[in-house]
GROMACS .gro file of C-alpha atoms in nm:
model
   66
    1UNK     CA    1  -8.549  -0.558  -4.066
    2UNK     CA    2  -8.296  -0.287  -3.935
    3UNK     CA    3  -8.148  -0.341  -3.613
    4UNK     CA    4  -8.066  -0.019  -3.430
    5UNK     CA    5  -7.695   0.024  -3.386
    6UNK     CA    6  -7.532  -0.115  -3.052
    7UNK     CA    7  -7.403   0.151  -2.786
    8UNK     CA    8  -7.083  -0.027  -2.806
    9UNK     CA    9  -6.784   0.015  -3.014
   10UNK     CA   10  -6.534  -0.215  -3.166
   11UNK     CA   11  -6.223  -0.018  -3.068
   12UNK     CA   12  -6.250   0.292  -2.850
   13UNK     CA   13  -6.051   0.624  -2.751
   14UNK     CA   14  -5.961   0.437  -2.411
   15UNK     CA   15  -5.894   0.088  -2.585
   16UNK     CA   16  -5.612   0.314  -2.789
   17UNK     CA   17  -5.446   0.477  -2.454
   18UNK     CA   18  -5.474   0.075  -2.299
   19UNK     CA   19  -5.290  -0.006  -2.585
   20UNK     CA   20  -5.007   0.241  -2.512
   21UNK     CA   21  -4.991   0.171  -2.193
   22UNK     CA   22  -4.956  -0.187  -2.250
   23UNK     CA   23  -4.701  -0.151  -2.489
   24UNK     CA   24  -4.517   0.093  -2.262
   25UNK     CA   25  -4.549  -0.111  -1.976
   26UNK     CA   26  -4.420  -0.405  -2.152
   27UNK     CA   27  -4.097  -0.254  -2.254
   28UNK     CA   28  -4.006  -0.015  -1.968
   29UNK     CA   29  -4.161  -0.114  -1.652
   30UNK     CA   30  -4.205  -0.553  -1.640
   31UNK     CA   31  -3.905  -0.679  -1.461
   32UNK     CA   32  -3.938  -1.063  -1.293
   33UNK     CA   33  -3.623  -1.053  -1.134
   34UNK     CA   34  -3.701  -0.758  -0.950
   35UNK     CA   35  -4.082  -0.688  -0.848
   36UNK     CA   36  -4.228  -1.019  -0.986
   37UNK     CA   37  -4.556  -0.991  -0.816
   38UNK     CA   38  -4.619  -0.617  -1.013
   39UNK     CA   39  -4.516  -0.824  -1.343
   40UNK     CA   40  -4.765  -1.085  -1.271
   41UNK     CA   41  -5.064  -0.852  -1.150
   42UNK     CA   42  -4.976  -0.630  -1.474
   43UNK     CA   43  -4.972  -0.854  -1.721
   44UNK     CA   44  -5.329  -1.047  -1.558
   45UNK     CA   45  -5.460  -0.688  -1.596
   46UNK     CA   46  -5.391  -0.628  -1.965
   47UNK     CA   47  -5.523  -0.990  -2.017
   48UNK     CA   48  -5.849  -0.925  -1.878
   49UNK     CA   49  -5.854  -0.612  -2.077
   50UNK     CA   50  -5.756  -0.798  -2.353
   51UNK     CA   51  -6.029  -1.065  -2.324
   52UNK     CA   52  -6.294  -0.792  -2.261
   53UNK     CA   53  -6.211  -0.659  -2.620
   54UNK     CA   54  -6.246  -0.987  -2.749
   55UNK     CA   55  -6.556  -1.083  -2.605
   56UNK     CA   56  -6.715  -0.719  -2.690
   57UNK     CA   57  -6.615  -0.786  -3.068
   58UNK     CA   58  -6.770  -1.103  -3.087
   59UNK     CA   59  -7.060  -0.979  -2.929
   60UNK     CA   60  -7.079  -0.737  -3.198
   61UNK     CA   61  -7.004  -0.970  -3.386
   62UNK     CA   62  -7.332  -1.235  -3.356
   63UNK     CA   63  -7.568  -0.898  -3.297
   64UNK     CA   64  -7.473  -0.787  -3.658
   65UNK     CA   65  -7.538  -1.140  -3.832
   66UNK     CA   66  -7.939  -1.080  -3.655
   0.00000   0.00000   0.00000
């Protein structure tokens, strides 16, 4: 049986600009000595994104082996 295709995607258009900013952030911006609590809040925000990408892969993932 075909499954119809999932509304989600593996890597999207705003999973690319995350990624820049992330990268950006991590060289320009994070300073502990400084603003620690931004550092902190940032990097727990790229982590959650992080984890959502995860989690939406491997819930691609399973659907596919159906």
């Amino acid at each position: 049986m075909n499954t119809p295709p999932l509304p989600v995607k593996r890597w999207s258009f705003l999973d690319t600009i995350n990624l820049c900013l992330m990268i950006f952030v991590c060289l320009f911006v994070i300073d502990f000595t400084k603003n620690p609590m931004i550092s902190w809040l940032v990097i727990v925000a790229f982590g959650i994104w992080i984890l959502t990408v995860i989690a939406r892969n491997l819930y691609i993932s399973r659907h596919q082996k159906r």
